[in-house]
Structure formats: C-alpha cells, structure tokens
PDB file of C-alpha atoms in Angstrom:
ATOM      1  CA  MET T 109     149.997  74.351  58.103  1.00  0.00           C
ATOM      2  CA  MET T 110     147.811  72.607  60.661  1.00  0.00           C
ATOM      3  CA  ALA T 111     145.286  74.398  62.899  1.00  0.00           C
ATOM      4  CA  HIS T 112     146.801  75.383  66.214  1.00  0.00           C
ATOM      5  CA  GLU T 113     145.371  77.373  69.101  1.00  0.00           C
ATOM      6  CA  VAL T 114     148.353  79.676  69.546  1.00  0.00           C
ATOM      7  CA  TRP T 115     151.488  79.557  67.445  1.00  0.00           C
ATOM      8  CA  THR T 116     154.561  80.737  69.300  1.00  0.00           C
ATOM      9  CA  ILE T 117     157.978  81.249  67.738  1.00  0.00           C
ATOM     10  CA  GLY T 118     159.108  77.967  69.312  1.00  0.00           C
ATOM     11  CA  SER T 119     156.127  75.871  68.250  1.00  0.00           C
ATOM     12  CA  ILE T 120     156.070  77.191  64.672  1.00  0.00           C
ATOM     13  CA  LEU T 121     159.802  76.523  64.253  1.00  0.00           C
ATOM     14  CA  SER T 122     159.416  72.944  65.527  1.00  0.00           C
ATOM     15  CA  TRP T 123     156.478  72.271  63.231  1.00  0.00           C
ATOM     16  CA  THR T 124     158.215  73.797  60.211  1.00  0.00           C
ATOM     17  CA  GLN T 125     161.415  71.846  60.859  1.00  0.00           C
ATOM     18  CA  GLY T 126     159.424  68.597  60.755  1.00  0.00           C
ATOM     19  CA  TYR T 127     157.523  69.663  57.640  1.00  0.00           C
ATOM     20  CA  PHE T 128     160.698  70.624  55.787  1.00  0.00           C
ATOM     21  CA  THR T 129     162.321  67.325  56.820  1.00  0.00           C
ATOM     22  CA  GLU T 130     159.383  65.423  55.282  1.00  0.00           C
ATOM     23  CA  LYS T 131     159.830  67.459  52.086  1.00  0.00           C
ATOM     24  CA  GLY T 132     163.489  66.401  51.827  1.00  0.00           C
ATOM     25  CA  ILE T 133     164.930  69.855  52.472  1.00  0.00           C
ATOM     26  CA  GLU T 134     168.592  69.613  53.432  1.00  0.00           C
ATOM     27  CA  THR T 135     168.742  72.166  56.261  1.00  0.00           C
ATOM     28  CA  PRO T 136     165.204  72.193  57.690  1.00  0.00           C
ATOM     29  CA  ARG T 137     165.848  73.976  60.991  1.00  0.00           C
ATOM     30  CA  LEU T 138     168.144  76.608  59.530  1.00  0.00           C
ATOM     31  CA  ASP T 139     165.721  77.383  56.704  1.00  0.00           C
ATOM     32  CA  ALA T 140     162.798  77.653  59.140  1.00  0.00           C
ATOM     33  CA  GLU T 141     164.770  80.103  61.285  1.00  0.00           C
ATOM     34  CA  VAL T 142     165.974  82.198  58.344  1.00  0.00           C
ATOM     35  CA  LEU T 143     162.445  82.496  56.940  1.00  0.00           C
ATOM     36  CA  LEU T 144     160.860  83.350  60.290  1.00  0.00           C
ATOM     37  CA  SER T 145     163.500  85.923  61.182  1.00  0.00           C
ATOM     38  CA  HIS T 146     162.949  87.453  57.715  1.00  0.00           C
ATOM     39  CA  VAL T 147     159.166  87.627  58.214  1.00  0.00           C
ATOM     40  CA  LEU T 148     159.592  89.151  61.693  1.00  0.00           C
ATOM     41  CA  GLY T 149     162.318  91.541  60.547  1.00  0.00           C
ATOM     42  CA  LYS T 150     164.598  90.320  63.352  1.00  0.00           C
ATOM     43  CA  GLU T 151     168.012  88.662  63.724  1.00  0.00           C
ATOM     44  CA  ARG T 152     167.943  84.878  64.222  1.00  0.00           C
ATOM     45  CA  ILE T 153     169.128  85.268  67.833  1.00  0.00           C
ATOM     46  CA  TYR T 154     165.796  87.013  68.540  1.00  0.00           C
ATOM     47  CA  LEU T 155     163.984  83.711  67.923  1.00  0.00           C
ATOM     48  CA  TYR T 156     165.862  82.011  70.761  1.00  0.00           C
ATOM     49  CA  VAL T 157     165.351  84.842  73.233  1.00  0.00           C
ATOM     50  CA  HIS T 158     161.615  85.109  72.418  1.00  0.00           C
ATOM     51  CA  PHE T 159     160.756  81.406  72.074  1.00  0.00           C
ATOM     52  CA  ASP T 160     157.375  81.781  73.805  1.00  0.00           C
ATOM     53  CA  GLU T 161     156.265  84.891  71.921  1.00  0.00           C
ATOM     54  CA  PRO T 162     152.993  84.326  70.004  1.00  0.00           C
ATOM     55  CA  LEU T 163     152.830  85.283  66.342  1.00  0.00           C
ATOM     56  CA  GLU T 164     150.434  87.923  65.060  1.00  0.00           C
ATOM     57  CA  LYS T 165     147.895  86.891  62.422  1.00  0.00           C
ATOM     58  CA  GLU T 166     149.697  88.868  59.678  1.00  0.00           C
ATOM     59  CA  GLU T 167     153.065  87.381  60.640  1.00  0.00           C
ATOM     60  CA  LEU T 168     151.610  83.877  60.533  1.00  0.00           C
ATOM     61  CA  ALA T 169     150.097  84.483  57.079  1.00  0.00           C
ATOM     62  CA  ALA T 170     153.403  85.808  55.693  1.00  0.00           C
ATOM     63  CA  PHE T 171     155.315  82.890  57.206  1.00  0.00           C
ATOM     64  CA  ARG T 172     152.865  80.358  55.770  1.00  0.00           C
ATOM     65  CA  LYS T 173     153.442  81.849  52.305  1.00  0.00           C
ATOM     66  CA  ALA T 174     157.242  81.624  52.727  1.00  0.00           C
ATOM     67  CA  VAL T 175     157.031  78.016  53.977  1.00  0.00           C
ATOM     68  CA  ALA T 176     154.873  77.020  50.997  1.00  0.00           C
ATOM     69  CA  GLU T 177     157.449  78.524  48.609  1.00  0.00           C
ATOM     70  CA  ARG T 178     160.326  76.726  50.329  1.00  0.00           C
ATOM     71  CA  ALA T 179     158.388  73.447  50.215  1.00  0.00           C
ATOM     72  CA  ARG T 180     158.241  73.902  46.426  1.00  0.00           C
ATOM     73  CA  ARG T 181     162.057  74.039  46.657  1.00  0.00           C
ATOM     74  CA  VAL T 182     162.367  77.755  45.942  1.00  0.00           C
ATOM     75  CA  PRO T 183     165.800  78.640  47.450  1.00  0.00           C
ATOM     76  CA  THR T 184     165.605  80.455  50.787  1.00  0.00           C
ATOM     77  CA  ALA T 185     167.709  83.326  49.430  1.00  0.00           C
ATOM     78  CA  TYR T 186     165.195  83.978  46.644  1.00  0.00           C
ATOM     79  CA  ILE T 187     162.330  84.059  49.167  1.00  0.00           C
ATOM     80  CA  THR T 188     164.098  86.528  51.461  1.00  0.00           C
ATOM     81  CA  GLY T 189     165.852  88.377  48.609  1.00  0.00           C
ATOM     82  CA  ARG T 190     169.048  88.331  50.669  1.00  0.00           C
ATOM     83  CA  ARG T 191     172.217  86.275  51.116  1.00  0.00           C
ATOM     84  CA  GLU T 192     175.154  86.822  53.453  1.00  0.00           C
ATOM     85  CA  PHE T 193     178.598  86.550  51.835  1.00  0.00           C
ATOM     86  CA  MET T 194     181.977  87.565  53.294  1.00  0.00           C
ATOM     87  CA  GLY T 195     180.119  89.031  56.285  1.00  0.00           C
ATOM     88  CA  LEU T 196     178.181  91.387  53.981  1.00  0.00           C
ATOM     89  CA  ASP T 197     174.481  91.470  53.133  1.00  0.00           C
ATOM     90  CA  PHE T 198     173.736  91.025  49.417  1.00  0.00           C
ATOM     91  CA  ALA T 199     170.452  91.407  47.571  1.00  0.00           C
ATOM     92  CA  VAL T 200     169.782  88.444  45.276  1.00  0.00           C
ATOM     93  CA  SER T 201     167.125  87.734  42.667  1.00  0.00           C
ATOM     94  CA  SER T 202     166.247  84.895  40.308  1.00  0.00           C
ATOM     95  CA  ALA T 203     168.428  86.693  37.718  1.00  0.00           C
ATOM     96  CA  THR T 204     171.526  86.001  39.807  1.00  0.00           C
ATOM     97  CA  LEU T 205     173.328  82.943  41.077  1.00  0.00           C
ATOM     98  CA  ILE T 206     173.134  82.726  44.877  1.00  0.00           C
ATOM     99  CA  PRO T 207     176.630  83.400  46.331  1.00  0.00           C
ATOM    100  CA  ARG T 208     178.206  80.269  47.881  1.00  0.00           C
ATOM    101  CA  PRO T 209     180.684  79.930  50.756  1.00  0.00           C
ATOM    102  CA  ASP T 210     183.204  78.224  48.401  1.00  0.00           C
ATOM    103  CA  THR T 211     183.483  81.467  46.442  1.00  0.00           C
ATOM    104  CA  GLU T 212     184.811  83.220  49.559  1.00  0.00           C
ATOM    105  CA  ILE T 213     188.082  81.322  48.920  1.00  0.00           C
ATOM    106  CA  LEU T 214     188.406  83.116  45.572  1.00  0.00           C
ATOM    107  CA  VAL T 215     187.671  86.479  47.207  1.00  0.00           C
ATOM    108  CA  GLU T 216     190.166  85.931  50.025  1.00  0.00           C
ATOM    109  CA  ALA T 217     192.832  84.841  47.525  1.00  0.00           C
ATOM    110  CA  ALA T 218     192.243  87.997  45.466  1.00  0.00           C
ATOM    111  CA  ILE T 219     192.359  90.309  48.502  1.00  0.00           C
ATOM    112  CA  GLU T 220     195.625  88.768  49.677  1.00  0.00           C
ATOM    113  CA  ARG T 221     197.323  88.917  46.273  1.00  0.00           C
ATOM    114  CA  LEU T 222     196.154  92.439  45.471  1.00  0.00           C
ATOM    115  CA  GLY T 223     197.524  93.447  48.873  1.00  0.00           C
ATOM    116  CA  ARG T 224     200.865  91.912  47.961  1.00  0.00           C
ATOM    117  CA  LEU T 225     200.956  93.813  44.666  1.00  0.00           C
ATOM    118  CA  ALA T 226     200.202  97.064  46.545  1.00  0.00           C
ATOM    119  CA  GLU T 227     203.011  96.376  49.044  1.00  0.00           C
ATOM    120  CA  ASN T 228     205.347  95.986  46.087  1.00  0.00           C
ATOM    121  CA  GLY T 229     204.448  99.484  44.897  1.00  0.00           C
ATOM    122  CA  ARG T 230     201.679  98.776  42.371  1.00  0.00           C
ATOM    123  CA  LYS T 231     199.140 101.523  43.071  1.00  0.00           C
ATOM    124  CA  PRO T 232     196.433 102.315  42.260  1.00  0.00           C
ATOM    125  CA  LEU T 233     195.125  98.818  41.467  1.00  0.00           C
ATOM    126  CA  ARG T 234     192.300  97.869  39.125  1.00  0.00           C
ATOM    127  CA  PHE T 235     190.675  94.478  38.638  1.00  0.00           C
ATOM    128  CA  ALA T 236     187.838  93.022  36.565  1.00  0.00           C
ATOM    129  CA  ASP T 237     185.143  90.617  37.738  1.00  0.00           C
ATOM    130  CA  ILE T 238     183.722  88.550  34.887  1.00  0.00           C
ATOM    131  CA  GLY T 239     180.180  87.182  35.306  1.00  0.00           C
ATOM    132  CA  THR T 240     179.563  89.353  38.350  1.00  0.00           C
ATOM    133  CA  GLY T 241     175.945  88.325  39.117  1.00  0.00           C
ATOM    134  CA  THR T 242     175.084  89.936  42.464  1.00  0.00           C
ATOM    135  CA  GLY T 243     178.468  91.668  42.448  1.00  0.00           C
ATOM    136  CA  ALA T 244     179.462  89.545  45.458  1.00  0.00           C
ATOM    137  CA  ILE T 245     183.055  88.933  44.312  1.00  0.00           C
ATOM    138  CA  ALA T 246     183.883  92.442  43.101  1.00  0.00           C
ATOM    139  CA  LEU T 247     182.156  94.250  45.952  1.00  0.00           C
ATOM    140  CA  SER T 248     183.607  92.012  48.666  1.00  0.00           C
ATOM    141  CA  VAL T 249     187.122  92.543  47.303  1.00  0.00           C
ATOM    142  CA  LEU T 250     186.549  96.310  47.212  1.00  0.00           C
ATOM    143  CA  LYS T 251     185.105  96.324  50.745  1.00  0.00           C
ATOM    144  CA  TYR T 252     188.200  94.650  52.179  1.00  0.00           C
ATOM    145  CA  THR T 253     190.875  96.510  50.184  1.00  0.00           C
ATOM    146  CA  SER T 254     192.077 100.099  50.265  1.00  0.00           C
ATOM    147  CA  GLU T 255     190.279 103.042  48.650  1.00  0.00           C
ATOM    148  CA  ASP T 256     192.710 103.139  45.708  1.00  0.00           C
ATOM    149  CA  VAL T 257     191.508  99.740  44.428  1.00  0.00           C
ATOM    150  CA  ALA T 258     188.806  99.971  41.727  1.00  0.00           C
ATOM    151  CA  ALA T 259     186.886  97.442  39.658  1.00  0.00           C
ATOM    152  CA  ASP T 260     185.067  96.819  36.405  1.00  0.00           C
ATOM    153  CA  ALA T 261     182.312  94.191  36.684  1.00  0.00           C
ATOM    154  CA  VAL T 262     180.818  92.443  33.652  1.00  0.00           C
ATOM    155  CA  ASP T 263     177.691  90.348  33.204  1.00  0.00           C
ATOM    156  CA  ILE T 264     175.741  89.246  30.150  1.00  0.00           C
ATOM    157  CA  SER T 265     172.469  89.804  32.052  1.00  0.00           C
ATOM    158  CA  GLY T 266     171.122  93.313  32.453  1.00  0.00           C
ATOM    159  CA  ALA T 267     168.787  92.063  35.201  1.00  0.00           C
ATOM    160  CA  ALA T 268     171.763  90.695  37.166  1.00  0.00           C
ATOM    161  CA  LEU T 269     173.617  94.000  36.758  1.00  0.00           C
ATOM    162  CA  ALA T 270     170.624  95.851  38.220  1.00  0.00           C
ATOM    163  CA  VAL T 271     170.991  93.729  41.379  1.00  0.00           C
ATOM    164  CA  ALA T 272     174.772  94.282  41.430  1.00  0.00           C
ATOM    165  CA  ARG T 273     174.292  98.057  41.159  1.00  0.00           C
ATOM    166  CA  GLU T 274     171.814  97.961  44.049  1.00  0.00           C
ATOM    167  CA  ASN T 275     174.366  96.064  46.150  1.00  0.00           C
ATOM    168  CA  ALA T 276     177.144  98.517  45.257  1.00  0.00           C
ATOM    169  CA  GLU T 277     174.927 101.420  46.305  1.00  0.00           C
ATOM    170  CA  ARG T 278     173.932  99.813  49.594  1.00  0.00           C
ATOM    171  CA  LEU T 279     177.525  98.917  50.466  1.00  0.00           C
ATOM    172  CA  GLY T 280     178.744 102.430  49.642  1.00  0.00           C
ATOM    173  CA  LEU T 281     180.981 101.230  46.811  1.00  0.00           C
ATOM    174  CA  SER T 282     179.373 102.749  43.692  1.00  0.00           C
ATOM    175  CA  ALA T 283     182.239 105.216  43.178  1.00  0.00           C
ATOM    176  CA  ARG T 284     184.818 102.412  42.959  1.00  0.00           C
ATOM    177  CA  VAL T 285     183.085 100.072  40.499  1.00  0.00           C
ATOM    178  CA  HIS T 286     181.816 100.367  36.930  1.00  0.00           C
ATOM    179  CA  PHE T 287     179.359  97.826  35.533  1.00  0.00           C
ATOM    180  CA  HIS T 288     179.361  96.614  31.913  1.00  0.00           C
ATOM    181  CA  GLU T 289     176.801  94.472  30.085  1.00  0.00           C
ATOM    182  CA  GLY T 290     178.219  91.946  27.643  1.00  0.00           C
ATOM    183  CA  ASP T 291     180.001  88.662  27.076  1.00  0.00           C
ATOM    184  CA  LEU T 292     183.080  87.878  29.185  1.00  0.00           C
ATOM    185  CA  LEU T 293     185.931  90.321  28.471  1.00  0.00           C
ATOM    186  CA  ALA T 294     184.446  91.898  25.328  1.00  0.00           C
ATOM    187  CA  PRO T 295     182.950  95.022  27.004  1.00  0.00           C
ATOM    188  CA  LEU T 296     186.309  95.997  28.559  1.00  0.00           C
ATOM    189  CA  GLY T 297     187.795  97.470  25.383  1.00  0.00           C
ATOM    190  CA  ASP T 298     191.524  98.104  25.685  1.00  0.00           C
ATOM    191  CA  ALA T 299     191.595  98.431  29.507  1.00  0.00           C
ATOM    192  CA  ALA T 300     194.508  97.004  31.492  1.00  0.00           C
ATOM    193  CA  TYR T 301     194.151  95.260  34.855  1.00  0.00           C
ATOM    194  CA  ASP T 302     196.246  93.976  37.720  1.00  0.00           C
ATOM    195  CA  ALA T 303     193.828  91.083  38.238  1.00  0.00           C
ATOM    196  CA  ILE T 304     190.885  89.394  36.544  1.00  0.00           C
ATOM    197  CA  LEU T 305     188.524  87.359  38.739  1.00  0.00           C
ATOM    198  CA  SER T 306     185.725  85.022  37.722  1.00  0.00           C
ATOM    199  CA  ASN T 307     183.387  82.360  39.017  1.00  0.00           C
ATOM    200  CA  PRO T 308     182.272  81.288  35.537  1.00  0.00           C
ATOM    201  CA  PRO T 309     179.593  78.732  34.604  1.00  0.00           C
ATOM    202  CA  TYR T 310     181.336  75.375  35.031  1.00  0.00           C
ATOM    203  CA  ILE T 311     178.687  72.638  35.321  1.00  0.00           C
ATOM    204  CA  PRO T 312     178.919  70.195  32.377  1.00  0.00           C
ATOM    205  CA  ASP T 313     175.668  70.535  30.443  1.00  0.00           C
ATOM    206  CA  ALA T 314     174.690  66.873  30.952  1.00  0.00           C
ATOM    207  CA  HIS T 315     175.105  67.201  34.748  1.00  0.00           C
ATOM    208  CA  VAL T 316     172.578  70.007  35.171  1.00  0.00           C
ATOM    209  CA  GLU T 317     169.696  67.533  35.545  1.00  0.00           C
ATOM    210  CA  ARG T 318     171.502  65.951  38.533  1.00  0.00           C
ATOM    211  CA  LEU T 319     171.637  69.203  40.480  1.00  0.00           C
ATOM    212  CA  ALA T 320     169.411  69.819  43.513  1.00  0.00           C
ATOM    213  CA  PRO T 321     165.912  70.994  42.529  1.00  0.00           C
ATOM    214  CA  GLU T 322     166.617  74.381  44.154  1.00  0.00           C
ATOM    215  CA  VAL T 323     169.472  74.926  41.693  1.00  0.00           C
ATOM    216  CA  ARG T 324     168.086  73.131  38.652  1.00  0.00           C
ATOM    217  CA  SER T 325     164.645  74.723  38.732  1.00  0.00           C
ATOM    218  CA  TYR T 326     165.339  78.231  39.997  1.00  0.00           C
ATOM    219  CA  GLU T 327     168.904  79.485  39.467  1.00  0.00           C
ATOM    220  CA  PRO T 328     169.814  81.009  36.059  1.00  0.00           C
ATOM    221  CA  MET T 329     171.140  78.404  33.622  1.00  0.00           C
ATOM    222  CA  THR T 330     173.431  80.968  31.979  1.00  0.00           C
ATOM    223  CA  ALA T 331     175.351  81.121  35.280  1.00  0.00           C
ATOM    224  CA  LEU T 332     175.620  77.328  35.565  1.00  0.00           C
ATOM    225  CA  LYS T 333     176.099  75.580  32.210  1.00  0.00           C
ATOM    226  CA  GLY T 334     179.713  75.442  31.088  1.00  0.00           C
ATOM    227  CA  GLY T 335     179.464  73.371  27.911  1.00  0.00           C
ATOM    228  CA  ALA T 336     179.949  69.638  27.307  1.00  0.00           C
ATOM    229  CA  ASP T 337     182.811  69.268  29.820  1.00  0.00           C
ATOM    230  CA  GLY T 338     182.205  72.445  31.822  1.00  0.00           C
ATOM    231  CA  MET T 339     185.427  73.967  30.469  1.00  0.00           C
ATOM    232  CA  ASP T 340     184.101  76.343  27.766  1.00  0.00           C
ATOM    233  CA  PHE T 341     184.404  79.549  29.783  1.00  0.00           C
ATOM    234  CA  TYR T 342     187.794  78.653  31.269  1.00  0.00           C
ATOM    235  CA  ALA T 343     189.222  78.071  27.803  1.00  0.00           C
ATOM    236  CA  ARG T 344     187.986  81.475  26.642  1.00  0.00           C
ATOM    237  CA  LEU T 345     189.177  83.297  29.768  1.00  0.00           C
ATOM    238  CA  VAL T 346     192.641  81.730  29.802  1.00  0.00           C
ATOM    239  CA  GLU T 347     193.125  82.562  26.127  1.00  0.00           C
ATOM    240  CA  ALA T 348     191.801  86.147  26.222  1.00  0.00           C
ATOM    241  CA  ALA T 349     192.851  87.372  29.680  1.00  0.00           C
ATOM    242  CA  PRO T 350     196.585  87.975  29.001  1.00  0.00           C
ATOM    243  CA  GLN T 351     195.852  90.884  26.657  1.00  0.00           C
ATOM    244  CA  TYR T 352     193.927  92.615  29.484  1.00  0.00           C
ATOM    245  CA  LEU T 353     196.475  91.903  32.234  1.00  0.00           C
ATOM    246  CA  ARG T 354     199.546  93.947  33.061  1.00  0.00           C
ATOM    247  CA  ALA T 355     202.787  91.963  33.410  1.00  0.00           C
ATOM    248  CA  GLY T 356     202.880  90.458  36.897  1.00  0.00           C
ATOM    249  CA  GLY T 357     199.088  90.486  37.188  1.00  0.00           C
ATOM    250  CA  PHE T 358     196.910  87.417  37.727  1.00  0.00           C
ATOM    251  CA  LEU T 359     193.745  85.626  36.662  1.00  0.00           C
ATOM    252  CA  ALA T 360     191.937  83.869  39.538  1.00  0.00           C
ATOM    253  CA  VAL T 361     188.962  81.575  38.892  1.00  0.00           C
ATOM    254  CA  GLU T 362     186.769  79.276  40.917  1.00  0.00           C
ATOM    255  CA  ALA T 363     186.898  75.689  39.633  1.00  0.00           C
ATOM    256  CA  GLY T 364     184.485  72.779  39.726  1.00  0.00           C
ATOM    257  CA  ILE T 365     185.485  69.347  41.023  1.00  0.00           C
ATOM    258  CA  GLY T 366     188.253  67.847  38.881  1.00  0.00           C
ATOM    259  CA  GLN T 367     188.709  70.985  36.758  1.00  0.00           C
ATOM    260  CA  ALA T 368     191.705  72.708  38.378  1.00  0.00           C
ATOM    261  CA  GLN T 369     194.348  70.570  36.671  1.00  0.00           C
ATOM    262  CA  LYS T 370     192.583  70.980  33.308  1.00  0.00           C
ATOM    263  CA  ILE T 371     192.718  74.756  33.780  1.00  0.00           C
ATOM    264  CA  ARG T 372     196.428  74.487  34.627  1.00  0.00           C
ATOM    265  CA  ALA T 373     196.945  72.565  31.380  1.00  0.00           C
ATOM    266  CA  LEU T 374     195.395  75.445  29.403  1.00  0.00           C
ATOM    267  CA  ALA T 375     197.943  77.925  30.762  1.00  0.00           C
ATOM    268  CA  LYS T 376     200.539  78.257  27.998  1.00  0.00           C
ATOM    269  CA  GLU T 377     202.619  81.388  27.266  1.00  0.00           C
ATOM    270  CA  PRO T 378     202.451  84.151  28.452  1.00  0.00           C
ATOM    271  CA  TRP T 379     201.256  82.503  31.680  1.00  0.00           C
ATOM    272  CA  GLY T 380     203.886  81.769  34.316  1.00  0.00           C
ATOM    273  CA  ASP T 381     203.344  80.459  37.840  1.00  0.00           C
ATOM    274  CA  VAL T 382     200.123  78.591  38.658  1.00  0.00           C
ATOM    275  CA  GLU T 383     198.646  78.287  42.157  1.00  0.00           C
ATOM    276  CA  ILE T 384     195.861  75.856  43.070  1.00  0.00           C
ATOM    277  CA  LEU T 385     194.035  76.484  46.350  1.00  0.00           C
ATOM    278  CA  PRO T 386     191.854  73.883  48.121  1.00  0.00           C
ATOM    279  CA  ASP T 387     188.522  74.482  49.835  1.00  0.00           C
ATOM    280  CA  LEU T 388     187.744  73.245  53.360  1.00  0.00           C
ATOM    281  CA  ALA T 389     186.879  69.791  51.987  1.00  0.00           C
ATOM    282  CA  GLY T 390     190.275  69.564  50.252  1.00  0.00           C
ATOM    283  CA  ILE T 391     188.798  70.011  46.750  1.00  0.00           C
ATOM    284  CA  GLU T 392     190.985  72.060  44.380  1.00  0.00           C
ATOM    285  CA  ARG T 393     188.693  75.085  44.262  1.00  0.00           C
ATOM    286  CA  VAL T 394     190.597  78.156  43.057  1.00  0.00           C
ATOM    287  CA  VAL T 395     193.202  78.467  40.302  1.00  0.00           C
ATOM    288  CA  VAL T 396     195.473  81.508  40.125  1.00  0.00           C
ATOM    289  CA  LEU T 397     197.424  82.050  36.890  1.00  0.00           C
ATOM    290  CA  TRP T 398     200.173  84.681  36.922  1.00  0.00           C
ATOM    291  CA  ARG T 399     200.992  86.603  33.775  1.00  0.00           C
ATOM    292  CA  LYS T 400     204.707  86.879  33.028  1.00  0.00           C
TER     293      LYS T 400
END
C-alpha cells in the first residue's frame, strides 16, 4: 500500500478498490468495504457516514494485512471469519464451504414445505441436514420455523462440525439440533424424518480446476468434488433417503447447472412427486422429491 500522508476511510477505500480491480477481484468495492468494516468493528453504513475519518495506525496495519490476503485471493469470508446467510451471521472457517445466496432457495423451500406439513397436523417435525458445513441450512430452517421443529446435522469433517456447533450456540439453537460426524446418512441409525436436506458436493472432478482461485485454492475439496459427472452424492442420497423418510416426507437438494433433470431421473419407487425450483437466473437449482 503506497505511502500517504493521511489515510481516511474514503481515500483508503478508493485506493483499495483500484488495487483489487488490478488484481482481477470480481467485487473490488464491496470487498474493500467488508474488510474495512470488519477491521473497524463497524457496520458498512458507518463507512459512508464517516468518509473523512482518518484511520489509526493499528487500524491501517490490520487493514493492510487483510488487503494482502484478499489480493492472494483468500475469500473475504475466510479473512473476516463471517458470512451473512438468510439474514443471520454465520462463523466460517477454511474447514467449511462458504454459504452462497443460491442455497437460500433450498432453505426457503424447506421452511415452506415443513410449514405445510405442520398445518396438515404433522407435529413435532424432525429433519436431517446432510453435509452441514457451517450449519447454515439446518440452523436457518430452525430459526424460521416453530420451536417444535428439530434437526440432526451430519458432516464428515469434525472441524466443520466445530464451526456448526459454534453457530448453533450463537444463534440460540443448540437445544434443537444434534450434530453427527460421519458419511452422509450413515450416522443417523434408524431415525425417521419428515425431511432430508442437502447441498452435497456436485462439481464434476474435472471441472474443479476451472473454478475461481478463491474456490479452487481455499475452499474444502470434500465439499466441492462430486465425482466424474458430479452426480455421486445425489445417487447415494436418492437411493438411501427413503428408508429414513416417513411417508409423505421429502428430500430437497441443491443442484448444479444441468443436474436437476438427472436427479429427477434417479427418483424411482418409492419416490412420488418431483418439484424443480429455479434460482433468480432461471437455473434449475433445487429438486424436491416426495416420498410416497
């Protein structure tokens, strides 16, 4: 960062935006603001109201460190240790996938359908979240459903589960969720659920090298790679889920581009109705399979 007589919030943001642009970072202004608000311990709106405020030496040093990390393409969420999802604040770490806006479609679909089951007299409700990572899916669903909804959340990574437990504690949801370490549905024993939710790894192995450096170099491969065609985890979930679902329950999964119809094709007996929900770009993003 160049020498400068006095760095104000406004001048440092302008400089950082230009620097990030040169480095090929997709959202240079947003990232600069998120990092500076993190360093200052303030909301982003504070930056606009205090544009002319000079930075303290310690603040400048901490911001320089964060900018250098981002320039190396470390994701902003890993630098701040935080990501907003469904209006909630989640801790993230390099052991977890960073929650994406597309996944909110899966969460909203689950909340709506669990609500419908409750209206039809199915109470209390229990669901499982497979590959929970930060816990973003399970905890968001719990936050926006009634107290008699509970969850089991599974991840193969103990380090990811530690982050999920921290998030559950901070959101006041620890009493409604149990965490299990293991592979897919295996740790759930003979439990029965009204819904099973998952954002499984779905990137075809050969496509991983084409991902943005932030994803390719820093996010956990176990949460990304889905086998030769990206369908490995879907095939396993669609086959195994019926034995864990009560009649009239559902499996809802996030899908990669071009995968929704392939998931539909996997849904033989005892699956019944299939719903496919688009994201804001019109991509078929969520598949809901109903158990007969």
